[in-house]
Amino acid sequence: MAPGEIRHAILDILSRIVPDEDLSNLNDSVPFRDQMELDSMDFLDIVMELRKRYRIQIPEEDYPNLISMQGTVSYLTPLMKDIPARA
Amino acid sequence: MSYDAIIIGAGLSGLAAGIRLAYFDKSVCILERHTTIGGLNSFYRLRGRNHDVGLHAMTNYAAPGTRTGPLSKLLRQLRLRWEDFSLSPQIESRVVFPGKTLRFNNEFAFFEQQVADQFPAQIDNFRRLTQRIDAFDELNLDQNEKALTARQVLGEHLGDPLLIDMLLCPLMFYGSATARDMDFNQFVIMFKSIFREGFARPFQGVRLILKNVVRKYKSLGGELRLRAGVKRIVTDGQHATGVVLEDGTELQAKQILTSAGYVETMQLLDNPPTDDTVPRDALQPGDVTFVETISVLDRMPADLGHSDTIVFYNDCPDFHYENPADPCDIRSGIICSPNNFQYPQPLTDGAIRITALANNRHWMQLTEDAYVAEKRRWYDRMVESAVRFMPDFRPHVIETDVFTPRTIRKFTGHVNGCVYGAPKKHLSGRTHLDNLFICGTDQGFLGIVGSMLSGISMANLHVLKQS
Ligand SMILES: Cc1cc2nc3c(=O)[nH]c(=O)nc-3n(C[C@H](O)[C@H](O)[C@H](O)COP(=O)(O)OP(=O)(O)OC[C@H]3O[C@@H](n4cnc5c(N)ncnc54)[C@H](O)[C@@H]3O)c2cc1C
């Protein structure tokens, strides 16, 4: 997956986890938590959804990379480069 | 058979935990002794009519689309939609004590104004108490054990014992496993869920919620076995390895979550805990429980001039929340009308449910004949007491039912038929075995929303986070 596709995949996951949030104006460089109601349970779910959908294991010490869309996409780019985008 | 996780009990906590685990691809099996799901909050059909077992109201109301709070958290975690619960908010409820009435609805400002009107000398104190409640993190699972009690904190802030008891009355009735006083933590949970957030009910009752929850669980590949009571939990040192069912079937699991109750679960262990492994107070079963009467009417309660959703009443200045000496304590009670919610259309039948504290030992030891007679006698006495606080509906009753601590024990296995379980809660869910965890009532989050959140958080903490 290319970075654009990864961003799309993350948006898809967020729309499952926080369906009542409007994600259309998400600012990629601002932490998720400053833009939406996202608690530690939801945060765990981002990691869990990535594991469920793409079999990616993210160790707990890497969680800080996931605070914003930008951070998440750059962290995931090398990990997901060989994974095909989902239809 | 071997599973990633076995869940004991298909009540709301077990089902919610099951959804979380199945969603994240764990092999999971829920074992339920009864012939149907729901546990303490189920439903049944009697002489052609549908009745809910527990449900008066769901607490923690939030309007669809709300982004914070327990209800929104619960729906998100279970990947359910607001329509799956389709909640209609309450109309108005009240707490009635001699000489004082406090009304409340789902707007906290209205309740605060009621306190100001009824207890003008206390309103500043009440606001300070509210600030303290709002600042308290009741969902922190690692709190120290020697917590404050509600009466201690209320006594620090409020100078009027009547107001203290009027605040405690609905909160204890709807969520205290302990007599006379409750943990401040539990008080905060109940205060927020009832006064801050408020009541609601699905038009179709609890069956709608159960139906959607179990459908979700099964669609994710979760296995549910009914008539599958766990007779024994097999252990091996510090570890539970599996269970043996009443019919002799043996099942293995890496983790076991149990909603059967703490004391009840300890009794299932093949190697019961000793005094060193489990403190004795943890093995003390609960003592507080209720009798409930159901009256179906030939008209709507509103046609009799009764539009309140729930009335909490007490006919003396002190509120006595404890196992009563009499079979039922008719000084206080709860009157609930399932009709009095803001539904899109009226329910088919008018109904009034009345709940009162009950002496569990009395109800358990009766012979079958005496039990039937005693149910009839206390139906009359409870209703007679309750109609002091609402219009007399007795000429309009076309159908009645009564359930008692004995009913609760029979259908859920909870010792003493206790609705809120044992007094000692296990917030972390941990037991002396490293892969056996408590969820639901005895973990400490009570009620429909609470028990589901309990199942979710225990599944997250002990199974999903670990793998
Ligand atoms: C009369 C009444 C009124 C209530 N009213 C309300 C209300 O208005 N609003 C509200 O929010 N809450 C209400 N509640 C509380 C709410 O129903 C409970 O808090 C909630 O349902 C508890 O769910 P649980 O999963 O923790 O436990 P349970 O529902 O007790 O689930 C445990 C399950 O485990 C099963 N089980 C036990 N032992 C075994 C075994 N050995 N093997 C297999 N299965 C076993 C039981 O059969 C049961 O199904 C009410 C409860 C009652 C009884």
Coordinates of C-alpha atoms and ligand atoms in Angstrom, one line a residue:
Chain A
M1 CA 0.0 0.0 0.0
A2 CA 1.1 3.5 -0.8
P3 CA 0.9 6.2 1.8
G4 CA -2.4 7.5 0.3
E5 CA -3.9 4.1 0.5
I6 CA -2.7 3.7 4.1
R7 CA -4.3 7.0 5.0
H8 CA -7.5 5.7 3.5
A9 CA -7.3 2.5 5.4
I10 CA -6.9 4.4 8.7
L11 CA -9.9 6.6 7.9
D12 CA -11.9 3.5 7.3
I13 CA -10.8 2.1 10.7
L14 CA -11.6 5.4 12.4
S15 CA -15.1 5.5 10.9
R16 CA -15.7 2.1 12.4
I17 CA -14.4 2.9 15.8
V18 CA -15.8 6.4 16.2
P19 CA -18.8 6.4 13.8
D20 CA -20.3 9.6 15.3
E21 CA -17.2 11.8 14.5
D22 CA -17.0 13.8 11.3
L23 CA -13.7 12.8 9.7
S24 CA -14.0 14.9 6.6
N25 CA -12.0 17.8 8.0
L26 CA -9.3 15.8 9.8
N27 CA -6.0 17.6 10.0
D28 CA -3.2 15.1 9.5
S29 CA -0.6 16.9 11.5
V30 CA -2.7 17.4 14.6
P31 CA -3.1 14.6 17.2
F32 CA -6.3 12.6 16.8
R33 CA -7.2 13.2 20.5
D34 CA -7.3 17.0 19.9
Q35 CA -9.8 16.6 17.1
M36 CA -12.1 13.9 18.3
E37 CA -13.2 12.0 21.3
L38 CA -10.8 9.1 21.4
D39 CA -10.1 7.4 24.7
S40 CA -7.6 4.6 25.5
M41 CA -10.2 2.0 24.6
D42 CA -10.6 3.4 21.2
F43 CA -6.9 3.8 20.8
L44 CA -6.4 0.1 21.6
D45 CA -9.0 -0.6 18.9
I46 CA -6.9 1.2 16.2
V47 CA -4.1 -1.2 16.9
M48 CA -6.5 -4.2 17.1
E49 CA -8.2 -3.3 13.8
L50 CA -4.8 -3.1 12.1
R51 CA -4.0 -6.5 13.4
K52 CA -7.3 -7.9 12.4
R53 CA -7.4 -6.5 8.9
Y54 CA -3.7 -6.5 7.9
R55 CA -2.0 -8.9 10.4
I56 CA 0.3 -6.1 11.6
Q57 CA 1.6 -6.4 15.1
I58 CA 2.4 -3.1 16.7
P59 CA 4.4 -3.3 20.0
E60 CA 3.2 -1.2 22.8
E61 CA 6.4 1.0 22.8
D62 CA 5.5 2.1 19.3
Y63 CA 2.0 3.4 20.2
P64 CA 3.3 7.0 20.4
N65 CA 3.9 6.9 16.7
L66 CA 0.2 6.7 16.2
I67 CA -1.0 9.9 17.8
S68 CA -1.7 11.7 14.5
M69 CA -2.6 10.7 11.0
Q70 CA 0.8 11.9 9.7
G71 CA 2.7 9.9 12.4
T72 CA 0.5 6.8 11.8
V73 CA 1.0 6.9 8.0
S74 CA 4.7 7.3 8.1
Y75 CA 5.1 4.7 10.8
L76 CA 3.0 2.2 8.8
T77 CA 4.4 2.9 5.3
P78 CA 7.4 0.5 5.6
L79 CA 5.3 -2.1 7.4
M80 CA 2.5 -2.1 4.9
K81 CA 4.3 -1.6 1.6
D82 CA 3.8 -5.2 0.6
I83 CA 0.2 -5.4 1.7
P84 CA -2.4 -5.0 -1.1
A85 CA -5.1 -2.4 -0.6
R86 CA -8.5 -3.8 0.2
A87 CA -11.1 -3.6 -2.4
Chain B
M1 CA -12.9 -28.9 22.4
S2 CA -10.5 -26.1 23.1
Y3 CA -11.1 -22.4 22.9
D4 CA -9.1 -19.2 23.2
A5 CA -11.8 -18.1 25.8
I6 CA -14.7 -19.6 27.6
I7 CA -17.3 -17.2 29.1
I8 CA -19.6 -18.5 31.8
G9 CA -23.0 -16.9 31.5
A10 CA -25.0 -15.4 28.6
G11 CA -26.1 -12.3 30.6
L12 CA -25.4 -8.9 29.3
S13 CA -21.8 -8.9 30.5
G14 CA -21.0 -12.3 29.0
L15 CA -22.5 -11.4 25.7
A16 CA -20.7 -8.1 25.5
A17 CA -17.4 -9.7 26.3
G18 CA -18.2 -12.4 23.7
I19 CA -18.7 -9.8 21.0
R20 CA -15.3 -8.2 21.7
L21 CA -13.5 -11.5 21.6
A22 CA -15.3 -12.8 18.5
Y23 CA -14.8 -9.5 16.7
F24 CA -11.1 -9.8 17.1
D25 CA -11.0 -13.4 15.8
K26 CA -10.7 -15.3 19.1
S27 CA -12.4 -18.6 19.3
V28 CA -15.0 -18.1 22.0
C29 CA -17.8 -20.0 23.6
I30 CA -20.4 -18.7 25.9
L31 CA -21.8 -21.3 28.3
E32 CA -25.3 -20.6 29.7
R33 CA -27.1 -22.9 32.2
H34 CA -30.5 -21.5 31.5
T35 CA -32.6 -22.3 28.4
T36 CA -32.4 -18.6 27.3
I37 CA -30.1 -15.6 27.3
G38 CA -30.2 -12.5 29.4
G39 CA -29.6 -13.6 32.9
L40 CA -30.8 -11.0 35.4
N41 CA -32.3 -9.0 32.5
S42 CA -34.3 -11.4 30.4
F43 CA -37.9 -11.6 29.2
Y44 CA -40.7 -14.1 29.2
R45 CA -44.2 -14.7 27.9
L46 CA -47.0 -15.3 30.3
R47 CA -50.6 -16.0 29.3
G48 CA -50.0 -14.4 25.9
R49 CA -48.2 -11.2 27.1
N50 CA -44.5 -10.3 27.0
H51 CA -42.8 -9.3 30.2
D52 CA -39.3 -8.1 30.9
V53 CA -37.7 -9.7 33.9
G54 CA -35.6 -6.8 35.1
L55 CA -35.8 -3.8 33.0
H56 CA -37.4 -0.7 34.6
A57 CA -35.2 1.6 32.7
M58 CA -31.8 1.8 31.1
T59 CA -29.6 4.3 32.9
N60 CA -26.8 6.4 31.2
Y61 CA -29.1 7.9 28.6
A62 CA -27.5 9.9 25.8
A63 CA -29.1 11.2 22.7
P64 CA -28.1 9.4 19.4
G65 CA -24.9 10.7 18.1
T66 CA -23.5 11.8 21.5
R67 CA -19.7 11.3 21.3
T68 CA -18.9 10.8 25.0
G69 CA -20.2 8.9 28.0
P70 CA -20.7 5.2 28.8
L71 CA -23.5 4.5 26.3
S72 CA -21.6 5.9 23.4
K73 CA -18.5 4.0 24.5
L74 CA -20.4 0.8 24.7
L75 CA -22.0 1.1 21.3
R76 CA -18.6 2.0 19.7
Q77 CA -16.9 -0.9 21.4
L78 CA -19.5 -3.4 20.3
R79 CA -19.7 -1.9 16.8
L80 CA -23.4 -1.4 17.3
R81 CA -25.5 1.5 16.0
W82 CA -27.7 3.8 18.1
E83 CA -30.8 2.3 16.3
D84 CA -29.8 -1.2 17.7
F85 CA -30.9 0.1 21.2
S86 CA -33.5 2.6 19.9
L87 CA -33.9 4.3 23.2
S88 CA -36.8 6.5 24.1
P89 CA -36.1 8.9 27.0
Q90 CA -38.1 9.0 30.2
I91 CA -40.8 11.5 30.8
E92 CA -40.1 12.5 34.5
S93 CA -39.3 10.6 37.7
R94 CA -39.4 11.6 41.3
V95 CA -38.1 10.8 44.8
V96 CA -40.8 11.2 47.4
F97 CA -40.1 11.4 51.1
P98 CA -42.3 12.8 53.9
G99 CA -42.9 16.5 53.0
K100 CA -40.4 16.6 50.1
T101 CA -40.4 15.6 46.5
L102 CA -37.4 15.9 44.1
R103 CA -38.3 15.5 40.5
F104 CA -35.8 14.7 37.8
N105 CA -35.6 14.1 34.1
N106 CA -32.7 13.7 31.7
E107 CA -31.6 17.3 32.1
F108 CA -29.4 17.7 35.1
A109 CA -30.2 21.5 35.3
F110 CA -33.8 20.6 36.1
F111 CA -32.8 18.3 39.0
E112 CA -30.4 21.0 40.3
Q113 CA -33.2 23.5 40.3
Q114 CA -35.4 21.0 42.2
V115 CA -32.7 20.7 44.9
A116 CA -32.5 24.5 45.0
D117 CA -36.3 24.8 45.4
Q118 CA -36.8 22.0 48.0
F119 CA -33.5 22.5 49.9
P120 CA -32.6 26.2 49.5
A121 CA -30.1 26.1 52.4
Q122 CA -28.3 23.2 50.8
I123 CA -27.9 24.2 47.1
D124 CA -24.4 25.6 47.4
N125 CA -23.3 22.5 49.2
F126 CA -25.0 20.3 46.6
R127 CA -23.1 22.2 43.8
R128 CA -19.8 21.6 45.6
L129 CA -20.7 17.9 46.0
T130 CA -21.6 17.7 42.3
Q131 CA -18.2 19.2 41.4
R132 CA -16.5 16.6 43.5
I133 CA -18.5 13.8 41.8
D134 CA -17.8 15.2 38.3
A135 CA -14.0 15.3 39.0
F136 CA -14.0 11.7 40.3
D137 CA -12.7 9.0 37.9
E138 CA -15.0 6.1 38.7
L139 CA -13.8 4.0 35.9
N140 CA -10.3 3.7 37.2
L141 CA -9.9 0.0 37.8
D142 CA -6.9 0.3 40.0
Q143 CA -8.3 2.2 42.9
N144 CA -7.1 1.5 46.4
E145 CA -9.4 -0.9 48.3
K146 CA -10.0 1.3 51.4
A147 CA -12.2 3.7 49.5
L148 CA -14.5 6.2 51.1
T149 CA -18.2 5.5 51.6
A150 CA -21.0 7.6 50.1
R151 CA -22.4 8.6 53.5
Q152 CA -18.9 9.8 54.6
V153 CA -18.6 12.1 51.6
L154 CA -22.3 13.2 51.6
G155 CA -21.9 14.0 55.3
E156 CA -18.9 16.2 54.6
H157 CA -20.8 18.3 52.1
L158 CA -24.5 18.2 53.0
G159 CA -26.0 19.4 56.3
D160 CA -29.5 17.9 55.8
P161 CA -29.9 14.2 56.5
L162 CA -33.2 14.2 54.6
L163 CA -31.4 15.3 51.4
I164 CA -28.7 12.8 51.9
D165 CA -31.3 9.9 52.1
M166 CA -33.3 11.3 49.2
L167 CA -30.1 11.2 47.0
L168 CA -29.1 7.8 48.2
C169 CA -32.6 6.2 47.8
P170 CA -32.7 5.8 44.0
L171 CA -29.0 5.2 43.7
M172 CA -29.0 2.4 46.3
F173 CA -32.2 0.9 44.9
Y174 CA -30.7 0.7 41.4
G175 CA -27.2 -0.3 42.3
S176 CA -26.0 -1.0 45.8
A177 CA -24.9 -4.5 46.7
T178 CA -24.2 -3.3 50.2
A179 CA -26.8 -2.5 52.9
R180 CA -27.2 1.0 54.5
D181 CA -24.2 2.6 52.8
M182 CA -22.4 2.3 49.5
D183 CA -18.9 2.8 48.2
F184 CA -18.3 6.3 47.1
N185 CA -17.0 5.0 43.8
Q186 CA -20.3 3.1 43.2
F187 CA -22.2 6.1 44.3
V188 CA -20.5 8.2 41.7
I189 CA -21.2 5.7 39.0
M190 CA -24.9 5.6 39.9
F191 CA -25.2 9.4 40.4
K192 CA -23.8 10.0 36.9
S193 CA -25.8 7.2 35.3
I194 CA -29.1 8.3 36.9
F195 CA -29.1 12.0 37.7
R196 CA -26.5 13.3 35.1
E197 CA -27.4 11.0 32.2
G198 CA -30.9 9.6 33.0
F199 CA -33.4 6.9 32.0
A200 CA -34.6 5.5 28.8
R201 CA -36.2 2.4 27.4
P202 CA -36.5 0.7 24.1
F203 CA -40.1 0.5 22.9
Q204 CA -39.7 -3.2 22.6
G205 CA -38.1 -3.6 26.0
V206 CA -34.9 -5.5 26.8
R207 CA -35.6 -8.1 24.1
L208 CA -34.5 -5.6 21.4
I209 CA -31.2 -5.2 23.1
L210 CA -30.7 -8.9 23.7
K211 CA -31.7 -9.8 20.2
N212 CA -29.2 -7.3 18.6
V213 CA -26.4 -8.2 21.0
V214 CA -26.7 -12.0 20.5
R215 CA -27.2 -11.6 16.7
K216 CA -24.0 -9.5 16.6
Y217 CA -22.1 -12.2 18.6
K218 CA -23.2 -15.0 16.4
S219 CA -22.6 -13.1 13.2
L220 CA -19.0 -12.8 14.3
G221 CA -18.7 -16.5 14.7
G222 CA -19.1 -16.7 18.5
E223 CA -20.5 -19.9 19.8
L224 CA -23.4 -19.9 22.3
R225 CA -24.4 -23.0 24.2
L226 CA -27.7 -22.9 26.2
R227 CA -28.6 -25.6 28.8
A228 CA -24.9 -25.8 29.3
G229 CA -24.4 -25.2 33.0
V230 CA -20.8 -25.3 34.2
K231 CA -20.5 -27.8 37.0
R232 CA -16.8 -27.5 37.6
I233 CA -13.8 -25.4 36.7
V234 CA -10.8 -27.6 36.3
T235 CA -7.6 -26.1 37.7
D236 CA -3.9 -27.0 37.7
G237 CA -2.0 -25.0 40.3
Q238 CA -2.3 -21.3 39.5
H239 CA -4.2 -21.9 36.3
A240 CA -7.7 -22.8 35.2
T241 CA -7.5 -25.3 32.3
G242 CA -11.1 -25.7 31.4
V243 CA -14.6 -26.6 32.6
V244 CA -16.8 -29.6 33.0
L245 CA -20.5 -29.1 32.1
E246 CA -23.4 -30.6 34.0
D247 CA -23.8 -33.2 31.2
G248 CA -20.2 -34.3 31.7
T249 CA -18.8 -32.5 28.5
E250 CA -15.2 -31.3 29.0
L251 CA -14.0 -28.1 27.4
Q252 CA -10.6 -26.5 27.5
A253 CA -9.8 -22.8 27.3
K254 CA -6.8 -20.5 27.5
Q255 CA -8.8 -17.9 29.4
I256 CA -12.0 -18.0 31.3
L257 CA -14.3 -15.1 32.0
T258 CA -17.1 -15.7 34.5
S259 CA -20.2 -13.7 35.1
A260 CA -21.7 -16.3 37.4
G261 CA -20.7 -14.2 40.5
Y262 CA -17.5 -14.3 42.5
V263 CA -18.7 -16.5 45.4
E264 CA -20.6 -18.7 42.9
T265 CA -17.5 -19.1 40.8
M266 CA -15.3 -20.0 43.7
Q267 CA -17.8 -22.8 44.5
L268 CA -17.2 -24.2 41.0
L269 CA -13.5 -24.6 41.4
D270 CA -12.3 -28.2 41.8
N271 CA -9.7 -26.9 44.2
P272 CA -11.5 -24.4 46.4
P273 CA -9.5 -21.4 47.6
T274 CA -8.0 -21.4 51.1
D275 CA -7.9 -18.6 53.6
D276 CA -4.5 -17.5 52.3
T277 CA -5.5 -17.3 48.7
V278 CA -8.8 -15.5 49.1
P279 CA -9.7 -13.1 51.9
R280 CA -12.7 -14.4 53.8
D281 CA -14.8 -11.2 53.2
A282 CA -14.7 -11.9 49.5
L283 CA -16.6 -15.1 50.1
Q284 CA -19.5 -13.3 51.8
P285 CA -22.5 -13.5 49.5
G286 CA -24.9 -10.5 49.1
D287 CA -27.9 -10.0 51.3
V288 CA -29.9 -7.2 49.6
T289 CA -32.6 -8.2 47.2
F290 CA -36.1 -7.5 46.1
V291 CA -39.6 -8.7 45.4
E292 CA -41.3 -7.2 42.3
T293 CA -44.9 -7.1 41.4
I294 CA -46.2 -6.6 37.8
S295 CA -49.8 -5.4 37.2
V296 CA -51.2 -5.2 33.7
L297 CA -54.0 -2.7 33.5
D298 CA -57.0 -2.3 31.3
R299 CA -55.9 1.2 30.4
M300 CA -52.8 3.3 30.2
P301 CA -51.3 4.6 33.5
A302 CA -51.6 8.1 32.0
D303 CA -55.4 7.6 31.7
L304 CA -55.4 7.3 35.5
G305 CA -53.4 10.5 35.8
H306 CA -50.0 8.8 36.3
S307 CA -47.4 10.0 33.9
D308 CA -44.2 9.5 36.0
T309 CA -41.6 7.2 34.6
I310 CA -40.3 6.0 38.0
V311 CA -41.2 7.0 41.5
F312 CA -38.9 6.2 44.4
Y313 CA -40.8 6.5 47.6
N314 CA -40.1 6.2 51.3
D315 CA -42.7 6.9 54.0
C316 CA -40.4 7.8 56.8
P317 CA -37.5 10.3 57.1
D318 CA -34.8 7.7 57.3
F319 CA -34.3 5.4 54.3
H320 CA -33.6 1.8 55.4
Y321 CA -31.8 0.0 52.6
E322 CA -31.1 -3.5 54.1
N323 CA -32.3 -7.0 54.3
P324 CA -35.6 -6.4 56.1
A325 CA -37.0 -8.3 59.1
D326 CA -40.4 -8.7 57.3
P327 CA -40.7 -10.7 54.1
C328 CA -40.9 -7.3 52.3
D329 CA -40.2 -3.8 53.5
I330 CA -43.2 -1.9 52.3
R331 CA -42.1 1.5 53.8
S332 CA -40.2 2.2 50.6
G333 CA -40.2 1.0 47.0
I334 CA -40.0 1.8 43.4
I335 CA -43.0 2.3 41.1
C336 CA -42.1 2.0 37.4
S337 CA -44.4 2.3 34.4
P338 CA -42.9 1.0 31.2
N339 CA -45.5 3.1 29.4
N340 CA -44.2 6.4 30.6
F341 CA -41.3 7.0 28.2
Q342 CA -41.3 9.2 25.1
Y343 CA -42.1 6.5 22.6
P344 CA -43.1 7.1 19.0
Q345 CA -46.3 5.2 19.6
P346 CA -48.0 3.8 22.8
L347 CA -47.2 0.3 24.1
T348 CA -50.0 -2.3 23.7
D349 CA -50.7 -2.7 27.5
G350 CA -50.6 -0.4 30.4
A351 CA -48.4 -1.8 33.3
I352 CA -47.2 -0.9 36.7
R353 CA -44.2 -2.6 38.3
I354 CA -43.5 -2.2 42.0
T355 CA -40.3 -3.3 43.7
A356 CA -39.6 -3.5 47.4
L357 CA -36.7 -4.8 49.5
A358 CA -37.2 -8.4 50.5
N359 CA -35.9 -10.8 53.1
N360 CA -34.2 -13.5 51.0
R361 CA -34.1 -16.1 53.7
H362 CA -37.8 -15.9 54.2
W363 CA -38.6 -16.4 50.5
M364 CA -36.1 -19.2 50.1
Q365 CA -37.4 -21.4 52.9
L366 CA -41.1 -21.5 52.1
T367 CA -42.8 -24.6 50.8
E368 CA -44.2 -24.5 47.3
D369 CA -47.8 -23.9 48.6
A370 CA -46.8 -21.4 51.2
Y371 CA -44.7 -19.6 48.5
V372 CA -47.7 -19.2 46.2
A373 CA -49.9 -17.9 49.0
E374 CA -47.2 -15.5 50.3
K375 CA -46.7 -14.1 46.8
R376 CA -50.4 -13.2 46.7
R377 CA -50.3 -11.7 50.2
W378 CA -47.3 -9.5 49.5
Y379 CA -48.6 -8.5 46.1
D380 CA -51.6 -6.9 47.9
R381 CA -49.5 -5.3 50.6
M382 CA -46.9 -3.8 48.3
V383 CA -49.5 -2.4 45.9
E384 CA -51.5 -1.0 48.9
S385 CA -48.4 0.8 50.1
A386 CA -47.5 2.1 46.7
V387 CA -50.9 3.6 45.8
R388 CA -50.2 6.2 48.5
F389 CA -47.8 7.7 46.0
M390 CA -49.7 7.4 42.8
P391 CA -53.4 7.0 41.7
D392 CA -55.1 3.8 42.9
F393 CA -54.9 1.5 39.9
R394 CA -56.3 -1.6 41.6
P395 CA -59.7 -1.6 40.0
H396 CA -58.1 -1.7 36.6
V397 CA -55.8 -4.7 37.1
I398 CA -56.3 -7.5 34.5
E399 CA -53.2 -9.6 35.1
T400 CA -50.6 -9.9 37.7
D401 CA -47.2 -11.6 38.3
V402 CA -44.8 -11.5 41.1
F403 CA -41.1 -12.5 41.3
T404 CA -39.0 -12.9 44.3
P405 CA -35.4 -13.7 45.4
R406 CA -36.3 -17.3 44.7
T407 CA -37.1 -16.5 41.1
I408 CA -33.8 -14.7 40.7
R409 CA -31.8 -17.6 42.2
K410 CA -33.6 -20.2 40.1
F411 CA -32.9 -18.4 36.8
T412 CA -29.5 -16.9 37.4
G413 CA -27.9 -19.0 40.1
H414 CA -27.0 -15.9 42.2
V415 CA -26.7 -16.9 45.9
N416 CA -29.6 -15.5 48.0
G417 CA -31.2 -14.3 44.8
C418 CA -29.2 -11.1 45.0
V419 CA -29.7 -8.7 42.2
Y420 CA -26.5 -6.8 42.8
G421 CA -24.3 -9.7 43.8
A422 CA -21.8 -9.8 46.6
P423 CA -20.8 -6.7 48.7
K424 CA -17.1 -7.1 47.8
K425 CA -16.4 -6.2 44.2
H426 CA -13.4 -7.1 42.1
L427 CA -12.8 -4.0 40.0
S428 CA -9.7 -5.4 38.3
G429 CA -11.5 -8.7 37.6
R430 CA -8.5 -10.7 38.7
T431 CA -8.8 -13.8 40.9
H432 CA -6.1 -16.0 42.5
L433 CA -5.9 -18.0 39.3
D434 CA -3.9 -16.2 36.5
N435 CA -6.4 -16.9 33.7
L436 CA -9.7 -16.8 35.4
F437 CA -11.4 -13.4 35.5
I438 CA -14.6 -12.0 36.9
C439 CA -17.0 -9.9 34.7
G440 CA -20.4 -8.5 35.3
T441 CA -22.2 -8.0 38.6
D442 CA -19.3 -8.9 40.9
Q443 CA -16.6 -7.1 38.9
G444 CA -18.6 -4.1 40.0
F445 CA -20.3 -2.4 37.1
L446 CA -24.0 -3.0 37.5
G447 CA -27.1 -2.6 35.5
I448 CA -27.6 -3.1 31.8
V449 CA -25.1 -0.6 30.6
G450 CA -22.7 -1.2 33.4
S451 CA -22.6 -5.0 33.0
M452 CA -22.0 -4.6 29.3
L453 CA -19.2 -2.2 30.0
S454 CA -17.8 -4.6 32.5
G455 CA -17.7 -7.4 29.9
I456 CA -16.1 -5.1 27.4
S457 CA -13.4 -3.9 29.8
M458 CA -12.5 -7.3 31.1
A459 CA -12.3 -8.8 27.6
N460 CA -10.0 -5.9 26.6
L461 CA -7.8 -5.9 29.6
H462 CA -7.3 -9.6 30.2
V463 CA -7.7 -11.2 26.8
L464 CA -7.2 -8.7 23.9
K465 CA -4.4 -6.6 25.4
Q466 CA -2.5 -9.7 26.4
S467 CA -2.4 -11.4 23.1
Ligands
LIG1 C1 -35.6 -7.5 39.0 C2 -34.5 -6.8 38.4 C3 -34.6 -5.5 37.9 C4 -33.6 -4.9 37.2 N1 -33.8 -3.6 36.7 C5 -32.8 -3.0 36.0 C6 -33.1 -1.8 35.4 O1 -34.2 -1.3 35.4 N2 -32.0 -1.2 34.7 C7 -30.8 -1.7 34.7 O2 -29.9 -1.1 34.1 N3 -30.5 -2.9 35.3 C8 -31.5 -3.5 36.0 N4 -31.3 -4.7 36.6 C9 -29.9 -5.2 36.7 C10 -29.3 -5.8 35.5 O3 -30.3 -6.7 35.0 C11 -28.0 -6.6 35.8 O4 -27.2 -5.7 36.5 C12 -27.3 -7.2 34.6 O5 -28.3 -7.8 33.8 C13 -26.3 -8.1 35.1 O6 -25.7 -8.8 34.1 P1 -24.5 -9.8 34.3 O7 -24.1 -10.3 33.0 O8 -23.5 -9.3 35.2 O9 -25.1 -11.0 35.2 P2 -26.3 -12.1 34.9 O10 -27.3 -11.4 34.2 O11 -26.6 -12.6 36.2 O12 -25.6 -13.2 34.0 C14 -25.0 -14.3 34.5 C15 -25.4 -15.5 33.7 O13 -24.6 -16.6 34.1 C16 -25.4 -17.8 34.1 N5 -24.8 -18.7 35.0 C17 -24.6 -18.7 36.3 N6 -24.0 -19.8 36.8 C18 -23.7 -20.5 35.7 C19 -23.0 -21.8 35.5 N7 -22.5 -22.4 36.5 N8 -22.9 -22.3 34.2 C20 -23.4 -21.6 33.2 N9 -24.1 -20.4 33.3 C21 -24.2 -19.9 34.5 C22 -26.7 -17.3 34.6 O14 -27.8 -18.2 34.2 C23 -26.9 -15.9 33.9 O15 -27.5 -16.0 32.7 C24 -32.3 -5.5 37.2 C25 -32.1 -6.7 37.7 C26 -33.2 -7.4 38.2 C27 -33.0 -8.8 38.7

